[in-house]
PDB file of C-alpha atoms in Angstrom:
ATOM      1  CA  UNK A 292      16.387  16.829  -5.863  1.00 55.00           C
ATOM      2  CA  UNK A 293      13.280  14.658  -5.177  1.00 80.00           C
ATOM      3  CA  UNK A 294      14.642  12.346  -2.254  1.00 93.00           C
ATOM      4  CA  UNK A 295      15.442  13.039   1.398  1.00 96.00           C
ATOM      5  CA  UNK A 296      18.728  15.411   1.977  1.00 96.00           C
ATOM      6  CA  UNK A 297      20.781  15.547   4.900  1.00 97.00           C
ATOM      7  CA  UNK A 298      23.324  18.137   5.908  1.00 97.00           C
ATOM      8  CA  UNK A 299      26.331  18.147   6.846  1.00 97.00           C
ATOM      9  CA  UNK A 300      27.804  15.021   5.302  1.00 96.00           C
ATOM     10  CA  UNK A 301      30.504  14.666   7.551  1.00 97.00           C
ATOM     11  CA  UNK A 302      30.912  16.183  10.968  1.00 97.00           C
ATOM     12  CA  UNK A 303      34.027  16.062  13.071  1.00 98.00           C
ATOM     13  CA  UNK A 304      33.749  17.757  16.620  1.00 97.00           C
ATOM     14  CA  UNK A 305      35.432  17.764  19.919  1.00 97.00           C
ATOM     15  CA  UNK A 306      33.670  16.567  22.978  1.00 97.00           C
ATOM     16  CA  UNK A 307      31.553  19.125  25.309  1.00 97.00           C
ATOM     17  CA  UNK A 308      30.342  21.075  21.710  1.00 98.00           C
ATOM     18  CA  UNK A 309      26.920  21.282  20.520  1.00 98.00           C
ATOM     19  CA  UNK A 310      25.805  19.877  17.026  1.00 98.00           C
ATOM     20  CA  UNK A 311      23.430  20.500  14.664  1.00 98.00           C
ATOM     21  CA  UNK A 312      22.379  17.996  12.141  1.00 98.00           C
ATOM     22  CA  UNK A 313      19.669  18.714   9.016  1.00 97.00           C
ATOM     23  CA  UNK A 314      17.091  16.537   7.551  1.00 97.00           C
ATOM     24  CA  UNK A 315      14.820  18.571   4.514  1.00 96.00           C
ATOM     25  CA  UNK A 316      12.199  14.988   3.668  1.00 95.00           C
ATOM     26  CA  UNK A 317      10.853  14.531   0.386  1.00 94.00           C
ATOM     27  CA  UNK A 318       8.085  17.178   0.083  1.00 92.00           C
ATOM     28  CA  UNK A 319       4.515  15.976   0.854  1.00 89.00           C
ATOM     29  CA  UNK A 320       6.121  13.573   3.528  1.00 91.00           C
ATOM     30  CA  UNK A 321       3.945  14.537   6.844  1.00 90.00           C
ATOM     31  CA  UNK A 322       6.208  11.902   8.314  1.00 92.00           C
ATOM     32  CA  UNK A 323      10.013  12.280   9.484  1.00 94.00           C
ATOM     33  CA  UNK A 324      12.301   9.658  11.276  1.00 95.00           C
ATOM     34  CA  UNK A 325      15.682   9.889  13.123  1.00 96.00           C
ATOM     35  CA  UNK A 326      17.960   6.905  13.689  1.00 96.00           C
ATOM     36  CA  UNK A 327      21.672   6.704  14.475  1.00 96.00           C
ATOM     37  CA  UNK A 328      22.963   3.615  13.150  1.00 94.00           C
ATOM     38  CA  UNK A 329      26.928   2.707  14.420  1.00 88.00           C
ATOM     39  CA  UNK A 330      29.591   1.094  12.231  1.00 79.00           C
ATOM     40  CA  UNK A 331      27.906  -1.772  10.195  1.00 72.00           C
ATOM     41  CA  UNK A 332      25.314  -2.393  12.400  1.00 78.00           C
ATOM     42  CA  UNK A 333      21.031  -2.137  12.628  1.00 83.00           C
ATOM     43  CA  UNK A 334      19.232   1.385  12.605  1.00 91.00           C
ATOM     44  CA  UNK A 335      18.438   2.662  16.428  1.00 91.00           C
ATOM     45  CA  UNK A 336      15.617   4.943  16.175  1.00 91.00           C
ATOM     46  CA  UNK A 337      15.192   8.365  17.933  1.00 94.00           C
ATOM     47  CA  UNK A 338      12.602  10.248  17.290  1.00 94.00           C
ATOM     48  CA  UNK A 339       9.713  10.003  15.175  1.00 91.00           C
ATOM     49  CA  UNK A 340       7.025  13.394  13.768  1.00 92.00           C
ATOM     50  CA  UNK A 341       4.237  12.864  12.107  1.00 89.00           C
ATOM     51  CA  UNK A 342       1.986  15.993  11.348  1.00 86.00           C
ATOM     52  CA  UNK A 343       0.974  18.120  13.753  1.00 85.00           C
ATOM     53  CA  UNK A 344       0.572  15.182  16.640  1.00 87.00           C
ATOM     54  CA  UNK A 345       3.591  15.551  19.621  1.00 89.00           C
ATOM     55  CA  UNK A 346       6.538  13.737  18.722  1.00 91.00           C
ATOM     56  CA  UNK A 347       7.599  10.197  19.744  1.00 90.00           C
ATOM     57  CA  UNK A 348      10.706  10.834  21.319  1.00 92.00           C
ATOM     58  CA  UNK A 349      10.708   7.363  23.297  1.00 90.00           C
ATOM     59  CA  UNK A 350      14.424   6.615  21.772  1.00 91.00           C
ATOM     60  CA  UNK A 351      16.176   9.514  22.583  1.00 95.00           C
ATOM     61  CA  UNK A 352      19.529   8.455  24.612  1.00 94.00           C
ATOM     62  CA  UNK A 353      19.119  11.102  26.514  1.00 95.00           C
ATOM     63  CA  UNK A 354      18.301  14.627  27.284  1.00 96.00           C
ATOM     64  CA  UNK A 355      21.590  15.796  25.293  1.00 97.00           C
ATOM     65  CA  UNK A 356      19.431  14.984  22.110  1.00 98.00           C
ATOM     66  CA  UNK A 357      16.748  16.975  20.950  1.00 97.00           C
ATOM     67  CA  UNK A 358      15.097  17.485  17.569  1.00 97.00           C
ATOM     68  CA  UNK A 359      12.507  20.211  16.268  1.00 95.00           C
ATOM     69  CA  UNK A 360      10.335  20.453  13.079  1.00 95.00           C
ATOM     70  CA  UNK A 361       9.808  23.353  11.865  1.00 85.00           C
ATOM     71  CA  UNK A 362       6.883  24.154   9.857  1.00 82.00           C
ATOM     72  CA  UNK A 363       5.984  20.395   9.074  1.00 77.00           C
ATOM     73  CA  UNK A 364       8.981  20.129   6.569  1.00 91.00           C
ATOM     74  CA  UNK A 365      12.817  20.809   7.654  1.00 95.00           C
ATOM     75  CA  UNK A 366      13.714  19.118  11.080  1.00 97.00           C
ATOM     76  CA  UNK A 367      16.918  19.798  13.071  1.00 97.00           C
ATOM     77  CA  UNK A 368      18.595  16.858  15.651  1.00 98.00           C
ATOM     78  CA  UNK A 369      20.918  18.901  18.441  1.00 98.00           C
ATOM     79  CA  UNK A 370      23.044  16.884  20.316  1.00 98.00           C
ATOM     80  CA  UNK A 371      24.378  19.125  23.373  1.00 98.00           C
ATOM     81  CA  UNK A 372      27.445  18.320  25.124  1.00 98.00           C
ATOM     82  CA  UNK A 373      28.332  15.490  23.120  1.00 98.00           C
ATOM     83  CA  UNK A 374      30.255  12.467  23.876  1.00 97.00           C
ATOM     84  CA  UNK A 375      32.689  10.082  22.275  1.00 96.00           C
ATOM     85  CA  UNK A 376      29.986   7.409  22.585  1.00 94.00           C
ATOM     86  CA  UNK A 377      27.697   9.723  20.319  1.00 96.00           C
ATOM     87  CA  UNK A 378      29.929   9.207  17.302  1.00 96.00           C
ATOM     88  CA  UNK A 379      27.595   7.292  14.448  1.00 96.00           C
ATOM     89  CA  UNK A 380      26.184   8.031  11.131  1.00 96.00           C
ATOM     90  CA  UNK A 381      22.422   9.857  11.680  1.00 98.00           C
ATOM     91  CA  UNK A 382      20.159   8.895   8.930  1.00 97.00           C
ATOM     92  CA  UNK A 383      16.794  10.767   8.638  1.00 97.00           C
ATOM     93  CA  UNK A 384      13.773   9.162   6.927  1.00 95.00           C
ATOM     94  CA  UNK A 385      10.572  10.087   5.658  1.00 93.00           C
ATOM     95  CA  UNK A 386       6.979   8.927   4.664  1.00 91.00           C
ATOM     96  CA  UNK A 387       3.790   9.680   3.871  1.00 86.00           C
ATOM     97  CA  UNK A 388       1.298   9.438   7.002  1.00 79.00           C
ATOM     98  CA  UNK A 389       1.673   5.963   8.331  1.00 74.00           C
ATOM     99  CA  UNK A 390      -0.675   3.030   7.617  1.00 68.00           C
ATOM    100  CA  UNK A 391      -2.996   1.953  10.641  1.00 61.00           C
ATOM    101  CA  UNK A 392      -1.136  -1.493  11.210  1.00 55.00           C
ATOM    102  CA  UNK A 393       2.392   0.175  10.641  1.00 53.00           C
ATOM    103  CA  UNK A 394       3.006  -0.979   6.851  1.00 59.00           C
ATOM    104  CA  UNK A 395       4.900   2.294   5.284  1.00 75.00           C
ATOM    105  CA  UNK A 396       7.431   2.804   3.027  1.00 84.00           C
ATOM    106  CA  UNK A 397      10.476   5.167   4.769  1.00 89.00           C
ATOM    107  CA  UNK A 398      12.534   7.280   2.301  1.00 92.00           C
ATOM    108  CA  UNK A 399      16.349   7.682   3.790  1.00 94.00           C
ATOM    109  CA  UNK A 400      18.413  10.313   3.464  1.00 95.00           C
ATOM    110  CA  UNK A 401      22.075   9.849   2.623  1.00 95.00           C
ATOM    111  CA  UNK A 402      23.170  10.422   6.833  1.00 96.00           C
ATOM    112  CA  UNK A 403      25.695  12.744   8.157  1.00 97.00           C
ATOM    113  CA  UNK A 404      28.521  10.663   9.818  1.00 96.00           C
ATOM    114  CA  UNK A 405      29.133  12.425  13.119  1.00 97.00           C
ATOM    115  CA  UNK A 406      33.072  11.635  14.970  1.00 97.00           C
ATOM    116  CA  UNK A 407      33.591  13.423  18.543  1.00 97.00           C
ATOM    117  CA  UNK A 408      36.952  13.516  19.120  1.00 95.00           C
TER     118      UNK A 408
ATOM    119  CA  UNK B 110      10.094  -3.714  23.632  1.00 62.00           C
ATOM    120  CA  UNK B 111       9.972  -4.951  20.220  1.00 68.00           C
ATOM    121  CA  UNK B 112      13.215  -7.125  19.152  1.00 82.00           C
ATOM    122  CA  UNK B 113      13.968  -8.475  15.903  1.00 90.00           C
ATOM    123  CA  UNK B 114      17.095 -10.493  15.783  1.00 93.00           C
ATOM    124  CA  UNK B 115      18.719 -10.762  12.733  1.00 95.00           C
ATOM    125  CA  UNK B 116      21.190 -13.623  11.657  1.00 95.00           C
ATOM    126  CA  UNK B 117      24.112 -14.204  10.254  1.00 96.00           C
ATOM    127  CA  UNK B 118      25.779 -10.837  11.334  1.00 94.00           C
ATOM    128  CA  UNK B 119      28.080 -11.480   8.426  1.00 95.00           C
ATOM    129  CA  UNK B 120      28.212 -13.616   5.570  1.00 97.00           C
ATOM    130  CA  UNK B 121      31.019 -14.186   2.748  1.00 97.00           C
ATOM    131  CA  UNK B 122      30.437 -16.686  -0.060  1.00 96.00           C
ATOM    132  CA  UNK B 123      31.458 -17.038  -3.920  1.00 97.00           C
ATOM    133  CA  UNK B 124      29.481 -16.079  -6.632  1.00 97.00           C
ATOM    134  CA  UNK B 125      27.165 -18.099  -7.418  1.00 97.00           C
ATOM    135  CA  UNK B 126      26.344 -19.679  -4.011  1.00 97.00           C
ATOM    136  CA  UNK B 127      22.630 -19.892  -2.480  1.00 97.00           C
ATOM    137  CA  UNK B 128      22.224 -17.668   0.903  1.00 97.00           C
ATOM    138  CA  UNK B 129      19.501 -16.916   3.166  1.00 98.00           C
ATOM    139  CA  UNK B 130      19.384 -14.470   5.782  1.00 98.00           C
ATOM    140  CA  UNK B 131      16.767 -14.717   8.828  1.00 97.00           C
ATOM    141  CA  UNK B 132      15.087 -12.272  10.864  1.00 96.00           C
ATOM    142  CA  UNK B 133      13.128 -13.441  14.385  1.00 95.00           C
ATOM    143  CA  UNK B 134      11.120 -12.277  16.474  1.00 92.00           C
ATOM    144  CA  UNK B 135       9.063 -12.848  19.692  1.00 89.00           C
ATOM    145  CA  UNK B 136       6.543 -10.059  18.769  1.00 89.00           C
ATOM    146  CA  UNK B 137       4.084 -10.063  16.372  1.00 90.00           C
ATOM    147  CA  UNK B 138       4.822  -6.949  13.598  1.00 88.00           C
ATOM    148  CA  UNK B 139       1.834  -6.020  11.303  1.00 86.00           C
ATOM    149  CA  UNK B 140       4.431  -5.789   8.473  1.00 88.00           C
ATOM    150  CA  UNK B 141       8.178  -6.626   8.245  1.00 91.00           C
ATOM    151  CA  UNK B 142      10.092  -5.015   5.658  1.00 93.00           C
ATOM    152  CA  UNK B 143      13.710  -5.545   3.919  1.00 96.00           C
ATOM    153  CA  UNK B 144      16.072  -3.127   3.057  1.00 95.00           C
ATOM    154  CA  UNK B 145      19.368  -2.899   1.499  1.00 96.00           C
ATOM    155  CA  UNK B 146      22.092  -0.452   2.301  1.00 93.00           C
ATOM    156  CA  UNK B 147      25.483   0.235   0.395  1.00 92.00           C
ATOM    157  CA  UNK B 148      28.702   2.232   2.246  1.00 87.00           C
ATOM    158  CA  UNK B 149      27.907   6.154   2.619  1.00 88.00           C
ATOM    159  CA  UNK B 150      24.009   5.900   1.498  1.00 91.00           C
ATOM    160  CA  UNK B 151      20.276   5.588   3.328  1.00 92.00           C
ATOM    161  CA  UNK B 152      18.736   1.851   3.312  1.00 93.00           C
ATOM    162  CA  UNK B 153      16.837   1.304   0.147  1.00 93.00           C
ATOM    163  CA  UNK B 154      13.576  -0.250   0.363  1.00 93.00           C
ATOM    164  CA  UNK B 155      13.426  -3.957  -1.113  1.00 95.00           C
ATOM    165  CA  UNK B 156      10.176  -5.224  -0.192  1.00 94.00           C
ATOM    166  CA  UNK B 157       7.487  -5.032   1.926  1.00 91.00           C
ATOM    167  CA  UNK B 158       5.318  -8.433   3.295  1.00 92.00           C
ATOM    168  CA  UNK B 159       2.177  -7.600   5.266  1.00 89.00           C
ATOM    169  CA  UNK B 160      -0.002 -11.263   5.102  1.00 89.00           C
ATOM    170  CA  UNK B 161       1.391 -14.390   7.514  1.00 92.00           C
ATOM    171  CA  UNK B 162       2.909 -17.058   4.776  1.00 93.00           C
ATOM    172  CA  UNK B 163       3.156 -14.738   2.318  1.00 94.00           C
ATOM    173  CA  UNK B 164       6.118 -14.907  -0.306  1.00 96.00           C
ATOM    174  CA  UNK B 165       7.536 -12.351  -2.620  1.00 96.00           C
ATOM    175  CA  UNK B 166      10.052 -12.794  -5.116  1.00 96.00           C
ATOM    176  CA  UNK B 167      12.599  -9.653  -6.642  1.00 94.00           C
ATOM    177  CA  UNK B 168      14.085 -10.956  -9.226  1.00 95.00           C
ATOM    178  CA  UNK B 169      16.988 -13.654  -7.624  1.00 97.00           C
ATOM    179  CA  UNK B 170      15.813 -12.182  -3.692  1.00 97.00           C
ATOM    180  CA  UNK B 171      12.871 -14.555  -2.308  1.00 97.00           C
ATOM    181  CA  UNK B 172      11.119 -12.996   1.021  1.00 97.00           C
ATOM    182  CA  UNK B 173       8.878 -15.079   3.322  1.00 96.00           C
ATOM    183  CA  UNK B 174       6.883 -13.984   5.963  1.00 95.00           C
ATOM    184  CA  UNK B 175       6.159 -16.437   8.799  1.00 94.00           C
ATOM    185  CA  UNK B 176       2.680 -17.308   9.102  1.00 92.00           C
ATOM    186  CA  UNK B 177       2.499 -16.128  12.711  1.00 92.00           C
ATOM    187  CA  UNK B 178       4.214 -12.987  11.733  1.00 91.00           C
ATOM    188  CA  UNK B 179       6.915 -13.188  14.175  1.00 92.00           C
ATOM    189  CA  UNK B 180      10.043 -14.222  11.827  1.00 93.00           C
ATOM    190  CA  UNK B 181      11.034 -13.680   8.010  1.00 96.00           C
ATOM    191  CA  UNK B 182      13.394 -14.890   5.663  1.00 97.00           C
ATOM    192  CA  UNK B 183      15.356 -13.390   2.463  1.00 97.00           C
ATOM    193  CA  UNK B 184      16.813 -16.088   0.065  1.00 98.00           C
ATOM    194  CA  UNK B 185      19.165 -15.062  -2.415  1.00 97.00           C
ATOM    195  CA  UNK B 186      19.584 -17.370  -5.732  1.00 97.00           C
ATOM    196  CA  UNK B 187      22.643 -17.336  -7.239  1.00 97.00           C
ATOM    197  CA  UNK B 188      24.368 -14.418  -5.685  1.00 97.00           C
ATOM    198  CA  UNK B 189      26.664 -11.929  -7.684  1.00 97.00           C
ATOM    199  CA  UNK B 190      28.964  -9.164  -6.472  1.00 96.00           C
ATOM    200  CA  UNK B 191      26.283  -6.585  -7.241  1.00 95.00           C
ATOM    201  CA  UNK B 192      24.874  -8.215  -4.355  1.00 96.00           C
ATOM    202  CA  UNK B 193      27.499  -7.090  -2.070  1.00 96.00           C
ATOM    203  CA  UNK B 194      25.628  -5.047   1.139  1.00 95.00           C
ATOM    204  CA  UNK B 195      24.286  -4.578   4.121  1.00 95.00           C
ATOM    205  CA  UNK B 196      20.855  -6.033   4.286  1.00 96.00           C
ATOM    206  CA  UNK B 197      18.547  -4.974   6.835  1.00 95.00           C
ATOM    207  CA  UNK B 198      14.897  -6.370   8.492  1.00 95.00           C
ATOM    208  CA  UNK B 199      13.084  -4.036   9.692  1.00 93.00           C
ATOM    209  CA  UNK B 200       9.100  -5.051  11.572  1.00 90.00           C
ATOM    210  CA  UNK B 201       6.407  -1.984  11.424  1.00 85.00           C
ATOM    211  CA  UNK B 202       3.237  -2.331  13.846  1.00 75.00           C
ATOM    212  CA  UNK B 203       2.545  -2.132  17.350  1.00 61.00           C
ATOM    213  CA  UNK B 204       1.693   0.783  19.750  1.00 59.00           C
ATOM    214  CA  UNK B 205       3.442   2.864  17.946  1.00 61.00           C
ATOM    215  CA  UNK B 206       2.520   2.547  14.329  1.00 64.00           C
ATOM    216  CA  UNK B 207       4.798   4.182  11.814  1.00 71.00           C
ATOM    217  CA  UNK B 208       8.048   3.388  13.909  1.00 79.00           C
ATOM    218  CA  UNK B 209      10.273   0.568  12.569  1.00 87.00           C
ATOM    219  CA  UNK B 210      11.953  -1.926  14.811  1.00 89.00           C
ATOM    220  CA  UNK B 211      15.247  -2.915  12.793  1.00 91.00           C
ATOM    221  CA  UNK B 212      17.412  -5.899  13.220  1.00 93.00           C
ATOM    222  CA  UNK B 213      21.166  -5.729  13.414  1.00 92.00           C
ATOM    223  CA  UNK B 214      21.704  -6.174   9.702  1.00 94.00           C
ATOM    224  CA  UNK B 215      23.743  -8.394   8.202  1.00 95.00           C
ATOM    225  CA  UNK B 216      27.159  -8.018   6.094  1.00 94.00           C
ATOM    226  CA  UNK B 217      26.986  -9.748   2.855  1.00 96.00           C
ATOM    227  CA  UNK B 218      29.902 -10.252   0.730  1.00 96.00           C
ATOM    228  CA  UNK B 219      30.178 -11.714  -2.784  1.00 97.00           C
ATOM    229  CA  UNK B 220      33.359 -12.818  -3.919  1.00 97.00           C
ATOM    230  CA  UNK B 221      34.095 -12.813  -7.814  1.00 95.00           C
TER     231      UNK B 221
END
């Protein structure tokens, strides 16, 4: 397909396990975006790539969450450890390279709902 | 820190009714931007606004942009159950350019 996938759909772990969640961004997209977002509520961003420039992690929770990019496409979000607290849907997003000024259009991904039991 | 505060958190009217839903700030954003989200999918991009004052109309949806850039507004005309979602303000601009500050949405429900 031509829009953002995310994978799994639906995760259900038990606390103290590691997690893996998938983002592949629409292809072209030098720019990817992770956000948790809880029940019914705003977006919470996490982590922002764009390119080959170091990521802006400045809204990771905490060292528990990580995220790679490999190859400029396919990123991965690890939560270590996790906690009941960490239960929300992830969404991933992409763009093209961001306007000077901020104006860009994000492209989200359907989200894999994550419950820690 | 950027903040956008987004109001009502929920809002439940009849078909037909007039609505508006604000988003505030106490930062400037370069651009503010309105999504719309429906149960198990990603927000879907409505519009963007980028110039202070500026208005855009979608159809029934009407979106202002403060002229100091700091708040916006989306005005729904007539609403319809098709309507029915969580709408979402989101304010792009900054240090960090590329990186969206969203509000806390806001739960809109149309009854028939």
């Amino acid at each position: 397909g031509a829009g953002v996938s995310q994978s799994p759909s639906n995760k259900v772990t038990e606390k103290g396990k590691d997690v893996e969640l998938r983002c592949d961004p629409i292809s072209g997209h030098t720019a990817l975006y992770w956000y948790r977002q809880s029940l019914g509520q705003g977006l919470e961003f996490l982590i922002y790539f764009q390119g080959n420039s170091a990521p802006d992690k400045s809204g990771l929770p905490s060292d528990r969450f990580s995220a790679e990019r490999t190859g400029g496409s396919v990123s991965t979000l690890t939560i270590q450890r996790t906690q009941q607290e960490d239960s929300a849907v992830y969404l991933c997003a992409s763009s093209l390279a961001p306007l000077a000024g901020g104006s860009n259009t994000q492209y989200f991904g359907p989200g894999t709902r994550l419950t820690v039991l | 820190t950027q903040l956008l505060e987004q109001s009502p958190q929920f809002l439940s009217i009849q078909e037909g009714e007039n609505l508006t839903v604000y988003c505030n700030s106490s930062s400037v954003f370069s651009s503010l931007q309105w999504y719309r989200q429906e149960p198990g999918e990603g927000p879907v991009l409505l519009v963007t606004v980028v110039t202070g004052g500026e208005v855009k109309k979608l159809k029934r949806l009407t979106f202002q942009f403060g002229d100091a850039r700091k708040d916006s507004s989306l005005h729904i005309t007539a609403a319809q159950t098709g309507d029915t979602g969580l709408y979402l303000c989101a304010g792009a601009g900054g240090t960090s350019y590329g990186k969206l500050t969203f509000g806390q949405g806001t739960i809109l429900t149309v009854h028939p």
